[in-house]
mmCIF file of C-alpha atoms and ligand atoms in Angstrom:
data_model
loop_
_atom_site.group_PDB
_atom_site.id
_atom_site.type_symbol
_atom_site.label_atom_id
_atom_site.label_comp_id
_atom_site.label_asym_id
_atom_site.label_seq_id
_atom_site.Cartn_x
_atom_site.Cartn_y
_atom_site.Cartn_z
ATOM 1 C CA MET O 1 0.000 0.000 0.000
ATOM 2 C CA ASN O 2 1.433 3.377 -0.843
ATOM 3 C CA ARG O 3 1.773 6.289 1.484
ATOM 4 C CA ARG O 4 -1.262 8.153 0.327
ATOM 5 C CA CYS O 5 -3.662 5.237 0.583
ATOM 6 C CA PHE O 6 -2.305 4.410 3.982
ATOM 7 C CA LEU O 7 -2.780 7.915 5.297
ATOM 8 C CA GLN O 8 -6.229 8.206 3.834
ATOM 9 C CA MET O 9 -7.439 4.955 5.283
ATOM 10 C CA ILE O 10 -6.130 5.090 8.795
ATOM 11 C CA GLY O 11 -4.109 8.214 9.202
ATOM 12 C CA CYS O 12 -1.097 8.337 11.437
ATOM 13 C CA LEU O 13 -2.405 8.601 14.938
ATOM 14 C CA THR O 14 0.104 10.730 16.742
ATOM 15 C CA VAL O 15 -1.186 11.908 20.001
ATOM 16 C CA ALA O 16 -0.850 15.539 20.904
ATOM 17 C CA ALA O 17 -1.965 16.065 24.407
ATOM 18 C CA GLN O 18 -4.194 14.448 26.958
ATOM 19 C CA SER O 19 -4.615 10.706 27.570
ATOM 20 C CA PRO O 20 -5.935 9.349 24.314
ATOM 21 C CA GLN O 21 -7.004 5.818 23.615
ATOM 22 C CA PRO O 22 -5.315 4.848 20.356
ATOM 23 C CA ILE O 23 -7.161 2.888 17.748
ATOM 24 C CA PHE O 24 -6.199 -0.739 17.109
ATOM 25 C CA ALA O 25 -5.147 -1.128 20.730
ATOM 26 C CA ARG O 26 -3.723 -4.542 21.531
ATOM 27 C CA THR O 27 -1.937 -5.538 24.679
ATOM 28 C CA TYR O 28 -0.159 -2.238 25.253
ATOM 29 C CA ASP O 29 -2.734 0.491 24.966
ATOM 30 C CA ASN O 30 -1.324 3.232 27.119
ATOM 31 C CA PRO O 31 2.041 5.000 27.127
ATOM 32 C CA GLU O 32 2.803 4.267 30.789
ATOM 33 C CA ASP O 33 2.782 0.499 30.142
ATOM 34 C CA ILE O 34 4.881 0.868 26.981
ATOM 35 C CA TYR O 35 7.344 3.121 28.764
ATOM 36 C CA ALA O 36 7.722 0.678 31.672
ATOM 37 C CA ARG O 37 8.130 -2.306 29.344
ATOM 38 C CA LEU O 38 10.870 -0.613 27.321
ATOM 39 C CA LYS O 39 12.638 0.797 30.349
ATOM 40 C CA ASN O 40 12.737 -2.468 32.264
ATOM 41 C CA SER O 41 13.177 -5.145 29.606
ATOM 42 C CA PRO O 42 14.009 -3.909 26.108
ATOM 43 C CA ASP O 43 15.002 -6.467 23.517
ATOM 44 C CA LEU O 44 17.550 -4.081 22.072
ATOM 45 C CA ARG O 45 19.360 -0.922 23.138
ATOM 46 C CA LEU O 46 21.005 1.394 20.603
ATOM 47 C CA SER O 47 22.871 4.636 20.909
ATOM 48 C CA MET O 48 22.790 6.870 17.879
ATOM 49 C CA CYS O 49 23.478 10.524 17.098
ATOM 50 C CA GLY O 50 22.964 11.586 20.709
ATOM 51 C CA GLY O 51 19.882 9.453 21.334
ATOM 52 C CA ASN O 52 19.504 6.335 23.445
ATOM 53 C CA ILE O 53 16.974 4.048 21.796
ATOM 54 C CA SER O 54 15.207 1.044 23.342
ATOM 55 C CA VAL O 55 13.321 -1.394 21.140
ATOM 56 C CA GLY O 56 10.883 -4.026 22.343
ATOM 57 C CA MET O 57 9.046 -6.744 20.449
ATOM 58 C CA ASP O 58 5.531 -7.340 21.689
ATOM 59 C CA GLY O 59 4.521 -10.970 21.292
ATOM 60 C CA ASP O 60 5.231 -13.486 18.543
ATOM 61 C CA ALA O 61 7.650 -11.714 16.196
ATOM 62 C CA GLY O 62 7.771 -14.504 13.596
ATOM 63 C CA GLY O 63 10.065 -13.320 10.802
ATOM 64 C CA LEU O 64 10.524 -9.915 12.371
ATOM 65 C CA ASP O 65 13.728 -10.596 14.198
ATOM 66 C CA LYS O 66 15.172 -7.742 16.171
ATOM 67 C CA ARG O 67 18.191 -7.312 13.870
ATOM 68 C CA ARG O 68 15.867 -6.484 10.975
ATOM 69 C CA MET O 69 14.127 -3.943 13.189
ATOM 70 C CA GLU O 70 17.505 -2.561 14.246
ATOM 71 C CA ALA O 71 18.515 -1.965 10.626
ATOM 72 C CA TRP O 72 15.269 -0.096 9.960
ATOM 73 C CA VAL O 73 15.570 1.976 13.148
ATOM 74 C CA ARG O 74 19.180 2.902 12.304
ATOM 75 C CA ARG O 75 18.321 3.910 8.741
ATOM 76 C CA SER O 76 15.381 6.030 9.906
ATOM 77 C CA ALA O 77 17.304 7.555 12.823
ATOM 78 C CA ALA O 78 20.107 8.512 10.437
ATOM 79 C CA ALA O 79 17.677 10.488 8.239
ATOM 80 C CA VAL O 80 15.988 12.282 11.124
ATOM 81 C CA SER O 81 19.321 13.021 12.801
ATOM 82 C CA ALA O 82 20.732 14.429 9.589
ATOM 83 C CA TYR O 83 17.788 16.815 9.337
ATOM 84 C CA PHE O 84 17.724 17.936 12.974
ATOM 85 C CA GLY O 85 21.487 17.773 13.513
ATOM 86 C CA ARG O 86 21.120 15.085 16.173
ATOM 87 C CA PHE O 87 18.608 12.421 17.196
ATOM 88 C CA PRO O 88 15.694 14.616 18.299
ATOM 89 C CA VAL O 89 15.318 13.325 21.885
ATOM 90 C CA ASP O 90 17.770 11.959 24.467
ATOM 91 C CA GLN O 91 15.718 8.809 25.116
ATOM 92 C CA TRP O 92 13.196 7.071 22.882
ATOM 93 C CA GLY O 93 11.409 3.763 23.137
ATOM 94 C CA LEU O 94 9.841 1.809 20.277
ATOM 95 C CA LEU O 95 7.464 -1.064 20.893
ATOM 96 C CA VAL O 96 6.925 -3.142 17.755
ATOM 97 C CA THR O 97 3.665 -5.072 17.633
ATOM 98 C CA PRO O 98 3.934 -7.886 15.088
ATOM 99 C CA VAL O 99 0.702 -8.429 13.156
ATOM 100 C CA GLU O 100 -0.540 -10.682 10.356
ATOM 101 C CA GLY O 101 0.424 -9.910 6.774
ATOM 102 C CA ASP O 102 2.968 -7.434 5.447
ATOM 103 C CA ARG O 103 1.596 -4.021 6.344
ATOM 104 C CA ILE O 104 3.494 -1.326 8.216
ATOM 105 C CA GLY O 105 1.474 0.778 10.664
ATOM 106 C CA PRO O 106 -0.523 2.188 12.243
ATOM 107 C CA ALA O 107 1.779 3.961 14.646
ATOM 108 C CA THR O 108 1.228 6.143 17.687
ATOM 109 C CA THR O 109 3.787 8.397 19.358
ATOM 110 C CA TRP O 110 3.463 9.800 22.882
ATOM 111 C CA GLY O 111 5.549 12.292 24.827
ATOM 112 C CA TYR O 112 4.679 11.145 28.355
ATOM 113 C CA PRO O 113 5.856 9.745 30.644
ATOM 114 C CA GLY O 114 8.697 9.632 28.120
ATOM 115 C CA SER O 115 9.030 9.618 24.339
ATOM 116 C CA VAL O 116 7.615 6.299 23.134
ATOM 117 C CA THR O 117 6.120 4.935 19.938
ATOM 118 C CA ARG O 118 4.049 1.862 19.302
ATOM 119 C CA LEU O 119 4.167 0.557 15.765
ATOM 120 C CA SER O 120 2.452 -2.422 14.156
ATOM 121 C CA VAL O 121 4.504 -4.319 11.589
ATOM 122 C CA GLY O 122 3.407 -7.341 9.540
ATOM 123 C CA ARG O 123 5.435 -10.499 10.158
ATOM 124 C CA ASP O 124 5.689 -11.050 6.389
ATOM 125 C CA VAL O 125 7.064 -7.600 5.526
ATOM 126 C CA SER O 126 10.090 -7.677 3.218
ATOM 127 C CA ASP O 127 13.415 -5.925 3.814
ATOM 128 C CA ASP O 128 12.805 -3.850 0.681
ATOM 129 C CA ALA O 129 9.463 -2.675 2.030
ATOM 130 C CA LEU O 130 11.099 -1.643 5.297
ATOM 131 C CA ARG O 131 13.847 0.230 3.479
ATOM 132 C CA GLU O 132 11.369 2.158 1.353
ATOM 133 C CA ASN O 133 8.802 2.837 4.035
ATOM 134 C CA TRP O 134 8.283 6.290 5.551
ATOM 135 C CA VAL O 135 6.326 5.549 8.743
ATOM 136 C CA MET O 136 9.313 5.248 11.112
ATOM 137 C CA VAL O 137 10.809 8.558 9.922
ATOM 138 C CA HIS O 138 7.406 10.238 10.253
ATOM 139 C CA GLU O 139 7.092 9.079 13.871
ATOM 140 C CA MET O 140 10.681 10.081 14.694
ATOM 141 C CA THR O 141 9.981 13.539 13.271
ATOM 142 C CA HIS O 142 7.195 13.877 15.819
ATOM 143 C CA LEU O 143 9.800 13.441 18.544
ATOM 144 C CA ALA O 144 11.519 16.658 17.487
ATOM 145 C CA LEU O 145 8.811 19.192 18.294
ATOM 146 C CA PRO O 146 6.974 19.688 21.587
ATOM 147 C CA ARG O 147 3.378 18.529 21.968
ATOM 148 C CA PHE O 148 0.697 21.109 21.255
ATOM 149 C CA PRO O 149 -2.993 21.584 22.103
ATOM 150 C CA GLN O 150 -5.350 19.336 20.147
ATOM 151 C CA GLN O 151 -6.647 22.161 17.937
ATOM 152 C CA ASN O 152 -3.098 22.639 16.619
ATOM 153 C CA GLU O 153 -2.680 19.016 15.525
ATOM 154 C CA TRP O 154 -2.163 20.272 11.964
ATOM 155 C CA PHE O 155 0.985 22.072 13.110
ATOM 156 C CA MET O 156 2.785 18.838 14.101
ATOM 157 C CA GLU O 157 1.189 16.447 11.602
ATOM 158 C CA GLY O 158 1.933 18.935 8.847
ATOM 159 C CA ASN O 159 5.495 19.188 10.085
ATOM 160 C CA ALA O 160 6.055 15.430 10.034
ATOM 161 C CA THR O 161 4.379 15.178 6.614
ATOM 162 C CA TYR O 162 6.606 17.929 5.216
ATOM 163 C CA VAL O 163 9.923 16.982 6.866
ATOM 164 C CA GLU O 164 9.873 13.179 6.531
ATOM 165 C CA PRO O 165 10.586 12.863 2.787
ATOM 166 C CA ILE O 166 13.058 15.766 2.901
ATOM 167 C CA ALA O 167 15.032 14.137 5.715
ATOM 168 C CA ARG O 168 15.255 10.908 3.736
ATOM 169 C CA ALA O 169 16.250 12.724 0.539
ATOM 170 C CA GLN O 170 19.022 14.628 2.320
ATOM 171 C CA LEU O 171 20.725 11.298 3.010
ATOM 172 C CA GLY O 172 20.002 9.979 -0.476
ATOM 173 C CA GLN O 173 17.472 7.417 0.755
ATOM 174 C CA ILE O 174 14.911 8.731 -1.752
ATOM 175 C CA SER O 175 15.262 11.050 -4.742
ATOM 176 C CA PRO O 176 14.366 14.753 -4.767
ATOM 177 C CA GLN O 177 11.809 13.886 -7.458
ATOM 178 C CA GLU O 178 10.004 11.654 -4.992
ATOM 179 C CA VAL O 179 9.899 14.455 -2.410
ATOM 180 C CA TRP O 180 8.316 16.879 -4.842
ATOM 181 C CA ARG O 181 5.967 14.294 -6.300
ATOM 182 C CA TRP O 182 4.147 14.238 -2.956
ATOM 183 C CA VAL O 183 3.835 18.008 -3.087
ATOM 184 C CA VAL O 184 2.585 18.068 -6.684
ATOM 185 C CA GLU O 185 0.126 15.215 -6.302
ATOM 186 C CA ASP O 186 -0.972 15.367 -2.664
ATOM 187 C CA MET O 187 -0.552 18.861 -1.287
ATOM 188 C CA PRO O 188 -3.651 20.161 -3.150
ATOM 189 C CA LYS O 189 -5.650 17.994 -0.712
ATOM 190 C CA GLY O 190 -4.670 20.534 1.935
ATOM 191 C CA GLN O 191 -6.535 23.418 0.281
ATOM 192 C CA PRO O 192 -9.583 24.720 2.188
ATOM 193 C CA GLN O 193 -12.966 23.317 1.236
ATOM 194 C CA PRO O 194 -16.348 25.100 1.630
ATOM 195 C CA ASP O 195 -17.112 25.922 5.301
ATOM 196 C CA ASP O 196 -13.426 25.866 6.199
ATOM 197 C CA GLU O 197 -12.645 28.039 9.229
ATOM 198 C CA GLY O 198 -8.858 27.999 9.144
ATOM 199 C CA LEU O 199 -6.279 25.445 10.252
ATOM 200 C CA ASP O 200 -6.954 25.762 13.991
ATOM 201 C CA HIS O 201 -10.673 25.053 13.536
ATOM 202 C CA THR O 202 -10.951 22.620 10.615
ATOM 203 C CA HIS O 203 -9.896 19.146 11.659
ATOM 204 C CA THR O 204 -10.305 17.195 8.437
ATOM 205 C CA TRP O 205 -7.654 14.727 7.234
ATOM 206 C CA GLY O 206 -6.676 16.896 4.266
ATOM 207 C CA ARG O 207 -6.291 20.096 6.260
ATOM 208 C CA THR O 208 -4.482 18.382 9.154
ATOM 209 C CA TYR O 209 -1.819 16.589 7.105
ATOM 210 C CA TRP O 210 -1.509 18.456 3.817
ATOM 211 C CA GLY O 211 -2.879 21.820 4.940
ATOM 212 C CA GLY O 212 -0.323 21.601 7.735
ATOM 213 C CA ALA O 213 2.432 20.596 5.312
ATOM 214 C CA MET O 214 1.506 23.562 3.118
ATOM 215 C CA TYR O 215 2.058 25.894 6.094
ATOM 216 C CA TRP O 216 5.609 24.528 6.482
ATOM 217 C CA LEU O 217 6.382 24.796 2.760
ATOM 218 C CA LEU O 218 5.236 28.430 2.753
ATOM 219 C CA ALA O 219 7.334 29.018 5.878
ATOM 220 C CA GLU O 220 10.339 27.497 4.106
ATOM 221 C CA ILE O 221 9.960 29.942 1.224
ATOM 222 C CA ALA O 222 9.313 32.960 3.466
ATOM 223 C CA ILE O 223 12.390 32.273 5.632
ATOM 224 C CA TYR O 224 14.548 31.890 2.522
ATOM 225 C CA LYS O 225 13.250 35.123 1.004
ATOM 226 C CA ASN O 226 13.375 37.150 4.237
ATOM 227 C CA SER O 227 16.990 36.130 4.896
ATOM 228 C CA HIS O 228 18.123 36.196 1.256
ATOM 229 C CA GLY O 229 19.067 32.550 1.524
ATOM 230 C CA LYS O 230 21.047 32.839 4.744
ATOM 231 C CA TYR O 231 18.598 30.839 6.889
ATOM 232 C CA SER O 232 16.240 27.953 6.268
ATOM 233 C CA LEU O 233 13.256 26.335 7.929
ATOM 234 C CA GLN O 234 15.653 23.629 9.046
ATOM 235 C CA ASP O 235 17.448 26.216 11.228
ATOM 236 C CA ALA O 236 14.145 27.226 12.816
ATOM 237 C CA LEU O 237 13.103 23.626 13.480
ATOM 238 C CA ARG O 238 16.474 22.729 14.976
ATOM 239 C CA ALA O 239 16.117 25.729 17.307
ATOM 240 C CA ILE O 240 12.625 24.647 18.413
ATOM 241 C CA ASN O 241 13.950 21.135 18.996
ATOM 242 C CA ARG O 242 16.895 22.323 21.087
ATOM 243 C CA ALA O 243 14.843 24.780 23.144
ATOM 244 C CA SER O 244 12.035 22.316 23.876
ATOM 245 C CA GLY O 245 14.007 19.068 24.105
ATOM 246 C CA GLY O 246 11.383 17.438 21.891
ATOM 247 C CA ASN O 247 7.990 15.918 22.478
ATOM 248 C CA LYS O 248 8.199 15.510 26.242
ATOM 249 C CA ALA O 249 7.576 19.265 26.381
ATOM 250 C CA TYR O 250 4.115 20.783 26.003
ATOM 251 C CA TRP O 251 4.069 24.182 24.318
ATOM 252 C CA SER O 252 1.713 26.605 22.637
ATOM 253 C CA VAL O 253 2.150 27.271 18.930
ATOM 254 C CA ALA O 254 2.873 30.903 19.844
ATOM 255 C CA GLN O 255 5.928 29.741 21.840
ATOM 256 C CA ALA O 256 7.184 27.546 19.034
ATOM 257 C CA VAL O 257 6.883 30.161 16.307
ATOM 258 C CA GLN O 258 8.585 32.730 18.515
ATOM 259 C CA VAL O 259 11.587 30.449 19.100
ATOM 260 C CA GLY O 260 11.742 29.409 15.445
ATOM 261 C CA ASP O 261 11.470 32.962 14.157
ATOM 262 C CA ALA O 262 14.143 34.207 16.570
ATOM 263 C CA ALA O 263 16.575 31.617 15.208
ATOM 264 C CA VAL O 264 16.155 32.830 11.636
ATOM 265 C CA LYS O 265 15.728 36.533 12.457
ATOM 266 C CA SER O 266 12.322 36.682 10.794
ATOM 267 C CA ASP O 267 8.618 36.782 11.589
ATOM 268 C CA ALA O 268 7.742 34.216 8.922
ATOM 269 C CA LEU O 269 6.367 31.485 11.194
ATOM 270 C CA ALA O 270 4.265 33.825 13.344
ATOM 271 C CA SER O 271 3.021 35.819 10.386
ATOM 272 C CA LEU O 272 1.901 32.740 8.447
ATOM 273 C CA TYR O 273 0.291 31.296 11.542
ATOM 274 C CA GLY O 274 -1.673 34.510 11.993
ATOM 275 C CA GLN O 275 -2.834 34.412 8.383
ATOM 276 C CA LEU O 276 -3.894 30.760 8.244
ATOM 277 C CA LYS O 277 -5.156 29.767 11.696
ATOM 278 C CA ASP O 278 -8.626 31.340 11.677
ATOM 279 C CA ARG O 279 -9.443 31.816 8.008
ATOM 280 C CA ALA O 280 -9.838 29.749 4.867
ATOM 281 C CA VAL O 281 -6.960 30.867 2.655
ATOM 282 C CA ALA O 282 -6.517 29.129 -0.690
ATOM 283 C CA ILE O 283 -2.837 28.961 -1.645
ATOM 284 C CA ASP O 284 -1.610 29.412 -5.227
ATOM 285 C CA LEU O 285 0.231 26.102 -5.234
ATOM 286 C CA ASP O 286 0.716 26.120 -8.992
ATOM 287 C CA GLY O 287 2.466 29.456 -8.646
ATOM 288 C CA VAL O 288 4.606 28.152 -5.772
ATOM 289 C CA LEU O 289 5.684 25.127 -7.822
ATOM 290 C CA ARG O 290 6.471 27.321 -10.821
ATOM 291 C CA GLN O 291 8.672 29.525 -8.655
ATOM 292 C CA LEU O 292 10.494 26.448 -7.353
ATOM 293 C CA GLY O 293 10.869 25.098 -10.887
ATOM 294 C CA ILE O 294 8.841 21.920 -10.393
ATOM 295 C CA SER O 295 6.414 20.395 -12.871
ATOM 296 C CA GLU O 296 4.951 17.010 -13.697
ATOM 297 C CA GLN O 297 5.152 16.005 -17.354
ATOM 298 C CA ALA O 298 3.859 12.663 -18.594
ATOM 299 C CA GLY O 299 4.039 11.301 -15.069
ATOM 300 C CA ALA O 300 7.634 12.409 -14.480
ATOM 301 C CA ILE O 301 8.711 15.168 -12.083
ATOM 302 C CA ARG O 302 10.841 17.719 -13.944
ATOM 303 C CA PHE O 303 13.015 20.514 -12.573
ATOM 304 C CA ASP O 304 13.708 23.926 -14.119
ATOM 305 C CA ASP O 305 17.057 25.200 -12.875
ATOM 306 C CA HIS O 306 16.316 28.688 -14.142
ATOM 307 C CA ALA O 307 13.223 29.165 -11.975
ATOM 308 C CA PRO O 308 13.413 32.037 -9.438
ATOM 309 C CA LEU O 309 13.554 29.672 -6.430
ATOM 310 C CA ALA O 310 15.511 26.832 -8.060
ATOM 311 C CA GLU O 311 18.395 27.346 -5.631
ATOM 312 C CA LEU O 312 16.020 26.979 -2.674
ATOM 313 C CA ARG O 313 14.554 23.810 -4.185
ATOM 314 C CA ARG O 314 18.019 22.287 -4.511
ATOM 315 C CA SER O 315 19.046 23.298 -1.010
ATOM 316 C CA ILE O 316 15.956 21.777 0.625
ATOM 317 C CA THR O 317 16.973 18.234 -0.333
ATOM 318 C CA SER O 318 20.734 18.752 0.130
ATOM 319 C CA LEU O 319 22.505 17.501 3.239
ATOM 320 C CA ARG O 320 23.278 20.347 5.629
ATOM 321 C CA LYS O 321 26.416 20.403 7.641
ATOM 322 C CA PRO O 322 26.013 18.966 11.138
ATOM 323 C CA ASP O 323 25.973 21.297 14.122
ATOM 324 C CA GLY O 324 27.120 21.140 17.737
ATOM 325 C CA SER O 325 27.721 17.687 19.071
ATOM 326 C CA SER O 326 26.782 15.781 15.942
ATOM 327 C CA THR O 327 29.172 14.419 13.367
ATOM 328 C CA LYS O 328 28.562 13.248 9.851
ATOM 329 C CA ALA O 329 29.714 9.778 10.865
ATOM 330 C CA CYS O 330 26.589 9.178 12.920
ATOM 331 C CA PHE O 331 24.381 9.601 9.850
ATOM 332 C CA ILE O 332 26.093 6.887 7.863
ATOM 333 C CA THR O 333 24.558 3.496 8.451
ATOM 334 C CA GLU O 334 25.402 1.416 5.433
HETATM 335 ZN ZN1 ZN E 1 1.836 11.678 12.484
#
């Protein structure tokens, strides 16, 4: 099943705030139990790019041996760490629930009592499917930002939707064409429909995931323009991650945009938030793609290197130099 079908059918249930009951609950249906299980008896402990990772297998793993899970965790952690400059939290636990078949997901990520994720994986899944899959990187991206009030779910789901393919492309795990294909084909689903009341008040699937992702793409462009290419959205997101410590923190969107904007000496995040949170604003996505030099011709994604924002487009999917405590070595897994 491809990414779009998967998201449309079941979404990615990432929990923002107060004690939710995730769908498809099996034996471990609350974060306290998952946290205790992974803290006391993990099947695997890894240390990577500044993060200590515990992995547990819940029940009959069948063909899902822990070394296969380790390879997938390392590949995904490398992409997320490359984007954020380090693994986004100090401690993270992953509980894998083996299920029938070969599907990957659903997944749920919590920030309390610690950063933990529960993820269902089919016992018959192939190594190729694991290598190509995006769900683990999406969940790890959720670790990077604080939790927000429920009405701002679009802010974090949009962020994970936007960042996940870019993080993988920066390490060469997918092509830039694949990144922009999602934008060309799927981002229009984030446009406001009749009766839309803005991102904070319209909790449909399209507005939450792709409307949210559109906010982050517009922020990317605004930061680039305001700073004449000196700063990027990546700088703002790294700053929010460092200031909050990740998803154990609980912030308002106002706090996050203030920290992000300060890092890039701009008001782009706050200004866009003010424009989009309470009103239906249709975005000229065709115009945005033209500026970036992106088009789809006969099913292929084509780039125009003479477009006004072609340099920005190239930089988005290029590996940035590590900062602080991180080193390039920690991103290389194979
Ligand atoms: Zn999510």
